[in-house]
Each structure stands twice: as C-alpha cells, then as structure tokens.
CSV table of C-alpha atoms in Angstrom, one decimal:
chain,number,residue,atom,x,y,z
A,241,MET,CA,3.8,3.0,26.5
A,242,ILE,CA,7.4,3.8,27.0
A,243,PHE,CA,10.3,1.5,26.1
A,244,THR,CA,11.4,0.7,29.6
A,245,THR,CA,8.2,-1.4,30.0
A,246,ILE,CA,9.2,-3.5,26.9
A,247,GLY,CA,12.9,-3.6,27.6
A,248,GLN,CA,12.8,-4.7,31.2
A,249,ALA,CA,9.7,-6.8,31.3
A,250,ALA,CA,9.2,-8.4,27.9
A,251,ALA,CA,11.9,-8.0,25.3
A,252,GLU,CA,14.9,-10.3,25.3
A,253,TRP,CA,16.5,-8.2,22.6
A,254,TYR,CA,16.3,-4.6,21.6
A,255,PRO,CA,18.2,-2.5,19.1
A,256,GLU,CA,21.2,-0.4,20.1
A,257,GLU,CA,21.4,1.6,16.8
A,258,PRO,CA,18.7,3.3,14.7
A,259,VAL,CA,16.4,1.0,12.8
A,260,LYS,CA,16.0,1.4,9.1
A,261,LEU,CA,12.3,1.3,8.0
A,262,VAL,CA,12.6,0.6,4.3
A,263,ILE,CA,9.7,1.7,2.1
A,264,MET,CA,9.3,-0.1,-1.2
A,265,ALA,CA,7.8,3.0,-2.8
A,266,GLY,CA,8.6,6.7,-3.3
A,267,LYS,CA,7.9,9.7,-1.1
A,268,GLY,CA,4.4,11.0,-0.8
A,269,GLY,CA,2.4,7.9,-1.5
A,270,GLY,CA,0.3,5.7,0.8
A,271,ALA,CA,3.1,3.5,1.9
A,272,ASP,CA,5.4,6.5,2.6
A,273,LYS,CA,2.7,8.4,4.5
A,274,MET,CA,2.0,5.3,6.6
A,275,ALA,CA,5.6,4.6,7.3
A,276,ARG,CA,6.3,8.1,8.5
A,277,ARG,CA,3.2,8.0,10.7
A,278,PHE,CA,4.5,4.8,12.3
A,279,ILE,CA,7.8,6.5,12.9
A,280,LYS,CA,6.2,9.5,14.5
A,281,ILE,CA,4.1,7.3,16.8
A,282,ILE,CA,7.1,5.1,17.8
A,283,ASN,CA,9.3,8.1,18.5
A,284,ASP,CA,6.7,10.3,20.1
A,285,GLU,CA,5.5,7.5,22.4
A,286,GLU,CA,9.1,6.4,23.2
A,287,MET,CA,8.3,2.8,22.2
A,288,SER,CA,11.9,2.1,21.2
A,289,PRO,CA,15.3,2.9,22.7
A,290,VAL,CA,16.5,4.1,19.3
A,291,PRO,CA,14.8,6.0,16.5
A,292,PHE,CA,13.3,4.5,13.4
A,293,GLU,CA,14.5,6.1,10.2
A,294,PRO,CA,12.7,6.1,6.8
A,295,VAL,CA,14.5,4.8,3.7
A,296,ASN,CA,12.6,5.0,0.4
A,297,MET,CA,13.6,2.3,-2.1
A,298,PRO,CA,11.1,2.5,-5.0
A,299,GLY,CA,13.3,1.2,-7.8
A,300,ASN,CA,12.4,-1.7,-10.0
A,301,SER,CA,8.8,-1.7,-8.7
A,302,GLY,CA,10.0,-2.4,-5.2
A,303,GLY,CA,12.5,-5.0,-6.5
A,304,ASP,CA,15.4,-3.0,-5.1
A,305,ALA,CA,13.9,-3.0,-1.7
A,306,LEU,CA,13.2,-6.8,-1.8
A,307,GLN,CA,16.8,-7.5,-2.8
A,308,PHE,CA,18.1,-5.2,-0.1
A,309,MET,CA,16.1,-7.1,2.5
A,310,LYS,CA,17.3,-10.4,1.2
A,311,ALA,CA,20.9,-9.2,1.2
A,312,ASN,CA,20.4,-8.1,4.8
A,313,SER,CA,19.3,-11.6,6.0
A,314,GLY,CA,19.7,-11.7,9.7
A,315,ASN,CA,20.1,-7.9,10.1
A,316,SER,CA,18.1,-7.1,13.2
A,317,ASN,CA,18.1,-3.3,12.5
A,318,VAL,CA,16.2,-3.4,9.3
A,319,VAL,CA,12.4,-3.8,8.7
A,320,MET,CA,10.2,-2.9,5.7
A,321,VAL,CA,6.8,-1.5,4.9
A,322,THR,CA,5.2,-3.5,2.1
A,323,LEU,CA,2.4,-3.1,-0.3
A,324,ASN,CA,1.1,-5.5,-2.9
A,325,SER,CA,4.2,-5.3,-5.0
A,326,PHE,CA,5.5,-7.7,-2.3
A,327,PHE,CA,3.4,-10.2,-4.2
A,328,THR,CA,3.5,-9.0,-7.8
A,329,THR,CA,7.2,-8.0,-8.3
A,330,PRO,CA,8.6,-11.5,-7.4
A,331,LEU,CA,6.0,-13.1,-9.6
A,332,ARG,CA,6.8,-10.8,-12.5
A,333,GLN,CA,10.5,-11.0,-12.0
A,334,PRO,CA,11.5,-14.5,-10.9
A,335,LYS,CA,15.1,-13.8,-11.6
A,336,LEU,CA,15.2,-11.7,-8.5
A,337,GLY,CA,15.1,-14.9,-6.6
A,338,ILE,CA,12.7,-13.6,-3.9
A,339,ASP,CA,10.7,-16.1,-1.8
A,340,ILE,CA,8.4,-14.0,0.4
A,341,THR,CA,7.8,-16.9,2.7
A,342,THR,CA,11.4,-16.5,4.0
A,343,PHE,CA,10.7,-13.0,5.3
A,344,ALA,CA,9.7,-12.5,8.9
A,345,PRO,CA,5.9,-11.8,9.3
A,346,ILE,CA,5.9,-9.0,11.8
A,347,ALA,CA,2.6,-7.1,11.4
A,348,ARG,CA,-0.3,-6.4,9.1
A,349,MET,CA,-1.3,-2.9,10.1
A,350,ALA,CA,-4.1,-2.4,7.6
A,351,GLU,CA,-5.6,-3.0,4.2
A,352,ASP,CA,-5.8,0.1,2.1
A,353,THR,CA,-8.6,0.9,-0.4
A,354,PHE,CA,-8.7,2.2,-3.9
A,355,LEU,CA,-10.9,4.5,-5.9
A,356,LEU,CA,-11.0,5.6,-9.5
A,357,TRP,CA,-10.1,9.3,-9.7
A,358,VAL,CA,-10.4,12.1,-12.3
A,359,THR,CA,-10.0,15.9,-12.0
A,360,ASN,CA,-12.9,18.1,-11.1
A,361,ASP,CA,-12.6,19.9,-14.3
A,362,SER,CA,-12.6,16.8,-16.5
A,363,GLY,CA,-16.3,17.0,-17.1
A,364,ILE,CA,-16.7,13.5,-15.7
A,365,SER,CA,-19.1,12.9,-12.8
A,366,ASP,CA,-19.9,9.2,-13.0
A,367,LEU,CA,-18.6,5.9,-14.4
A,368,ASP,CA,-20.6,5.9,-17.6
A,369,GLN,CA,-19.1,9.3,-18.5
A,370,PHE,CA,-15.6,8.0,-17.7
A,371,ILE,CA,-16.0,4.9,-19.9
A,372,LYS,CA,-17.4,7.0,-22.7
A,373,LYS,CA,-14.5,9.5,-22.7
A,374,ALA,CA,-11.8,6.9,-22.1
A,375,SER,CA,-13.2,4.7,-24.9
A,376,ALA,CA,-13.2,7.6,-27.3
A,377,GLN,CA,-9.5,8.4,-26.6
A,378,GLY,CA,-8.3,4.8,-26.7
A,379,PRO,CA,-4.5,4.6,-25.9
A,380,ASN,CA,-4.4,8.4,-25.7
A,381,TRP,CA,-6.2,8.1,-22.4
A,382,LEU,CA,-3.4,8.0,-19.7
A,383,MET,CA,-3.7,6.3,-16.4
A,384,ALA,CA,-0.9,7.1,-14.0
A,385,GLY,CA,0.1,4.6,-11.3
A,386,THR,CA,2.7,3.4,-8.9
A,387,GLY,CA,5.2,1.0,-10.4
A,388,LYS,CA,5.1,-1.4,-13.3
A,389,GLY,CA,3.0,-4.6,-12.8
A,390,GLY,CA,1.9,-3.5,-9.3
A,391,GLU,CA,-1.6,-2.9,-7.9
A,392,ASP,CA,-2.3,0.3,-10.0
A,393,ASN,CA,-1.2,-1.5,-13.1
A,394,LEU,CA,-3.4,-4.5,-12.3
A,395,LEU,CA,-6.4,-2.3,-11.7
A,396,THR,CA,-5.8,-0.4,-15.0
A,397,ASN,CA,-5.6,-3.7,-16.8
A,398,LEU,CA,-8.8,-4.9,-15.1
A,399,LEU,CA,-10.6,-1.7,-16.1
A,400,ASN,CA,-9.4,-2.1,-19.7
A,401,GLN,CA,-10.5,-5.7,-19.8
A,402,THR,CA,-13.9,-5.2,-18.1
A,403,TYR,CA,-15.0,-2.2,-20.1
A,404,ASN,CA,-13.2,-2.9,-23.3
A,405,LEU,CA,-10.9,0.1,-23.0
A,406,LYS,CA,-7.4,0.7,-24.3
A,407,MET,CA,-6.0,3.1,-21.7
A,408,ALA,CA,-2.3,3.5,-21.6
A,409,TYR,CA,-0.5,3.1,-18.2
A,410,LYS,CA,2.4,5.2,-17.0
A,411,PRO,CA,4.3,4.1,-13.9
A,412,PHE,CA,5.8,6.4,-11.2
A,413,LYS,CA,7.8,5.7,-8.1
A,414,GLY,CA,5.1,6.5,-5.6
A,415,GLY,CA,1.4,7.5,-5.1
A,416,GLY,CA,2.3,11.0,-4.3
A,417,ALA,CA,3.8,11.6,-7.7
A,418,VAL,CA,0.8,9.8,-9.3
A,419,ALA,CA,-1.6,12.2,-7.5
A,420,LYS,CA,0.4,15.2,-8.6
A,421,GLU,CA,0.4,13.9,-12.2
A,422,LEU,CA,-3.4,13.9,-12.3
A,423,ILE,CA,-3.8,17.3,-10.8
A,424,ALA,CA,-1.2,18.8,-13.2
A,425,ALA,CA,-3.4,17.3,-16.1
A,426,LYS,CA,-0.5,15.2,-17.2
A,427,ALA,CA,-2.7,12.1,-16.8
A,428,ASN,CA,-6.4,11.6,-17.3
A,429,SER,CA,-7.1,9.3,-14.3
A,430,THR,CA,-5.6,7.4,-11.4
A,431,VAL,CA,-6.6,4.7,-8.9
A,432,ASN,CA,-5.0,6.4,-5.9
A,433,ASN,CA,-5.6,5.4,-2.3
A,434,PRO,CA,-7.7,7.9,-0.2
A,435,SER,CA,-4.6,9.2,1.7
A,436,GLU,CA,-2.9,10.0,-1.6
A,437,GLN,CA,-5.7,12.1,-3.1
A,438,ASP,CA,-7.1,13.5,0.2
A,439,LYS,CA,-5.4,16.8,0.0
A,440,TYR,CA,-6.5,17.5,-3.6
A,441,TYR,CA,-10.0,16.1,-2.9
A,442,ARG,CA,-10.5,18.5,0.0
A,443,GLU,CA,-9.2,21.4,-2.2
A,444,GLY,CA,-11.8,20.5,-4.8
A,445,LYS,CA,-9.3,19.5,-7.5
A,446,SER,CA,-10.0,15.8,-7.8
A,447,ARG,CA,-13.1,13.6,-7.9
A,448,PRO,CA,-13.6,10.0,-7.0
A,449,ILE,CA,-15.9,8.1,-9.5
A,450,ALA,CA,-16.2,4.6,-8.0
A,451,ALA,CA,-14.7,2.5,-5.2
A,452,PHE,CA,-13.0,-0.9,-5.4
A,453,THR,CA,-14.7,-1.9,-2.1
A,454,PRO,CA,-17.6,-4.2,-1.0
A,455,GLU,CA,-19.5,-1.2,0.6
A,456,ARG,CA,-19.3,2.5,0.2
A,457,LEU,CA,-16.6,4.2,2.2
A,458,ASP,CA,-17.6,6.4,5.1
A,459,GLN,CA,-15.1,9.0,3.9
A,460,TYR,CA,-16.9,9.1,0.5
A,461,PRO,CA,-20.6,8.2,1.2
A,462,ASP,CA,-21.8,9.5,-2.2
A,463,VAL,CA,-19.3,7.5,-4.2
A,464,PRO,CA,-20.8,4.2,-5.5
A,465,THR,CA,-18.8,0.9,-5.5
A,466,PHE,CA,-18.1,-0.9,-8.8
A,467,ALA,CA,-20.4,-3.7,-7.5
A,468,GLU,CA,-23.3,-1.3,-7.3
A,469,LEU,CA,-22.5,-0.3,-10.9
A,470,GLY,CA,-22.7,-3.9,-12.1
A,471,GLN,CA,-19.1,-5.2,-11.8
A,472,ASP,CA,-17.9,-7.0,-8.7
A,473,MET,CA,-14.4,-5.5,-8.6
A,474,THR,CA,-13.1,-5.5,-5.1
A,475,TYR,CA,-9.4,-5.1,-4.3
A,476,PHE,CA,-7.3,-4.1,-1.2
A,477,MET,CA,-3.7,-3.3,-0.6
A,478,GLN,CA,-1.8,-4.8,2.3
A,479,ARG,CA,0.0,-2.5,4.6
A,480,SER,CA,2.4,-4.8,6.4
A,481,ILE,CA,5.7,-4.7,8.3
A,482,VAL,CA,8.2,-7.3,7.1
A,483,GLY,CA,11.5,-8.4,8.6
A,484,PRO,CA,14.4,-9.8,6.6
A,485,PRO,CA,15.0,-13.6,6.4
A,486,GLY,CA,16.9,-15.1,9.3
A,487,LEU,CA,15.8,-13.0,12.2
A,488,SER,CA,15.9,-14.7,15.6
A,489,PRO,CA,12.6,-15.2,17.5
A,490,ASP,CA,13.5,-12.6,20.1
A,491,VAL,CA,14.1,-9.9,17.5
A,492,VAL,CA,10.9,-10.8,15.7
A,493,ALA,CA,9.1,-10.6,19.1
A,494,PHE,CA,10.5,-7.1,19.8
A,495,TYR,CA,9.2,-5.7,16.5
A,496,GLN,CA,5.8,-7.5,16.8
A,497,GLU,CA,5.2,-5.9,20.2
A,498,ILE,CA,6.3,-2.5,18.9
A,499,PHE,CA,4.0,-2.6,15.9
A,500,GLN,CA,1.1,-4.0,17.9
A,501,ALA,CA,1.4,-1.0,20.2
A,502,VAL,CA,1.4,1.3,17.2
A,503,TYR,CA,-1.7,-0.4,15.8
A,504,GLU,CA,-3.5,0.0,19.1
A,505,SER,CA,-2.6,3.6,19.5
A,506,LYS,CA,-5.2,6.3,19.2
A,507,GLU,CA,-3.2,8.1,16.6
A,508,TRP,CA,-3.1,5.1,14.3
A,509,GLN,CA,-6.7,4.2,14.8
A,510,ASP,CA,-7.7,7.8,14.0
A,511,TYR,CA,-5.5,7.7,10.9
A,512,MET,CA,-7.2,4.4,9.7
A,513,ASN,CA,-10.6,5.9,10.2
A,514,SER,CA,-9.9,9.1,8.4
A,515,ASN,CA,-8.2,7.4,5.5
A,516,SER,CA,-10.7,4.6,4.8
A,517,LEU,CA,-8.2,1.9,6.0
A,518,ARG,CA,-9.5,-1.4,7.3
A,519,GLY,CA,-8.4,-4.7,8.7
A,520,GLU,CA,-7.4,-6.3,12.0
A,521,PHE,CA,-3.8,-6.6,13.3
A,522,ALA,CA,-2.2,-9.8,12.2
A,523,THR,CA,1.2,-11.4,12.8
A,524,GLY,CA,3.1,-14.7,12.9
A,525,ASP,CA,1.5,-17.7,11.2
A,526,THR,CA,-1.7,-15.8,10.5
A,527,LEU,CA,0.2,-13.1,8.5
A,528,MET,CA,2.2,-15.8,6.7
A,529,GLU,CA,-1.0,-17.5,5.6
A,530,TYR,CA,-2.3,-14.2,4.4
A,531,TRP,CA,0.9,-13.7,2.3
A,532,ILE,CA,0.6,-17.2,0.8
A,533,SER,CA,-3.0,-16.6,-0.1
A,534,GLY,CA,-2.2,-13.1,-1.4
A,535,LYS,CA,0.6,-14.4,-3.6
A,536,GLU,CA,-1.7,-17.0,-5.2
A,537,ALA,CA,-4.5,-14.5,-5.7
A,538,HIS,CA,-2.1,-12.2,-7.5
A,539,ARG,CA,-0.7,-15.0,-9.6
A,540,LYS,CA,-4.2,-15.5,-10.9
A,541,ILE,CA,-4.9,-11.8,-11.4
A,542,LEU,CA,-1.6,-11.3,-13.3
A,543,ALA,CA,-2.5,-14.3,-15.6
A,544,GLU,CA,-6.1,-13.2,-16.1
A,545,THR,CA,-5.1,-9.6,-17.0
A,546,LYS,CA,-2.2,-10.8,-19.1
A,547,ALA,CA,0.2,-8.7,-17.1
A,548,VAL,CA,2.9,-11.4,-17.1
A,549,ASN,CA,4.0,-13.9,-19.7
C-alpha cells in the first residue's frame, strides 16, 4: 500500500509535516517497541507522505503525555500510543483534568499479555516456590514495574492481596528498564510483557512462572495460567492509537486508514503472533466503548487493591 492510493482516492486530508507519535512510556518497553514497529511499517510501506517520529514521554506515569495531548487539542500532526495508564493515571490524578472520552479513538492495535518473571538463577521454578520466597522476605522482596499506579503496580498489589504477600514496588519509566533491573539482580521479580523479556528469556536469563491469561500462551506452552493454579487472575493491556481532542473527521479518517493498514500488514501480524499479542482491530465508537468499559474496570481494580484513596 503506497500513500498515493490513500491521498488521491480516499483521504480528504493528509499531513504535510512529520507526525509526532507520542509514547506514554520510556524506551525499550512494550509500548516503545510497538510504536517503533508501527513507524517502520508506515515508513517502509510508504503509507504516509511524511514520516512518523517517536517521542517518548514517560513522566508522571504517562501524565505528561496526556497533558501534552490535551494541550495539543486540534493538532492534526500528533497522535499517541497508549497503554493502561491511559485509564489509571487520570483516575489516580484527577487534578490533571484529563477526560479520555474527549480523545480521538483511532485504533486498537492489540491487547498485550503479562507474565510473572524471575531470573533463571533465582532457584524458583513454580508459583509455590515464588510465594514461599517472597513471603519469607516480606517488603525486602522487590517487584520492578513501569510507572506508579499503572498496570504493573496493579498486578503487584493484586499478587500481594491474593497471596498475602508484602512485596515492595519500584517504578521505572519503561518496561525495558524494568526487564534490565531484573536481569541485573536489582529486583526479585517483574510482570513484564513477553516482548519486554523475550531477549533475556531466549538467552536463558529469565524465567516465566505464570501467565495472567485465560489460556496458556503459544509462545510459552509450558507456563501455566494463574487460573490453572487456583486464582482466576486475567489481565490485558490495551495497545491503542489515540488522537488529541478536537480533531476533524477527515483527519481522524486518515489516521484510522493508516493504522488499519498497519494492523493488516504481514509484519504486524507476525509481530503479534511472536509476542503473544491478541485482539481484533477496533476504532470509532467501538474503541470508545472499550475505553469507557476499561476506565470503569480500572476504577474498580484501583479501589479493590487500595491503589487510590
């Protein structure tokens, strides 16, 4: 697919200067890897008349990126890759004044999965051993994760609550830094996405203990789910493209078509399959309904795990 097809036949608007693809997390994590893959596909396949450029904004658990998007209301040359901090950060920080329903629903590209990880030399090979060791160390057991109050923090709280643990949580600006922290033995465990730990897993440095998924992942057929182990803990991370408030319909239509083409590309489908991503493409009203449902689900999770006042 080359841009002239979109520009001449479909799009009423197209960008004339590079598009900023904001990433509400640091470099090296799942969101960053995904955003850079999108950019590669768009640029390699000439889907746009201008390049897309990555801009990492991990500060304030993604709050800086959300405020940037709000401040750029109507700016047709800015879009953002989101994760579940799109839900949790506005809930935890109401003073930011972020209403996610004002953002443009461009595309849900996937739902990412989570596993509980330790190092290969930890002496831990299953969940029972993990619980025993983490319980013995109490708050000296350190769980590294992305951001404060985000998805990794929620899962840490959920594990603490479910198994009567007292693990401490240390936030970082991206999943890449979190993965490195585990391998460097500066943390005892993480709940990284597959793409974030894949390199270390293939090198034999990290080990997945259990998956927060309904069924076992094809990428890790020997790793049981928490449901198999007696606790129905299922959790996914949205990987969506969001536009700022106030975009005109023709601008939204341009980006929707671009990212649908990315979703349908062989490179993206291969990436999804190799990194245990799931989910159909969604946009427009369907994506907005997904956001509203996700926000309410996370409001309940935050309250149940006492992550907010």
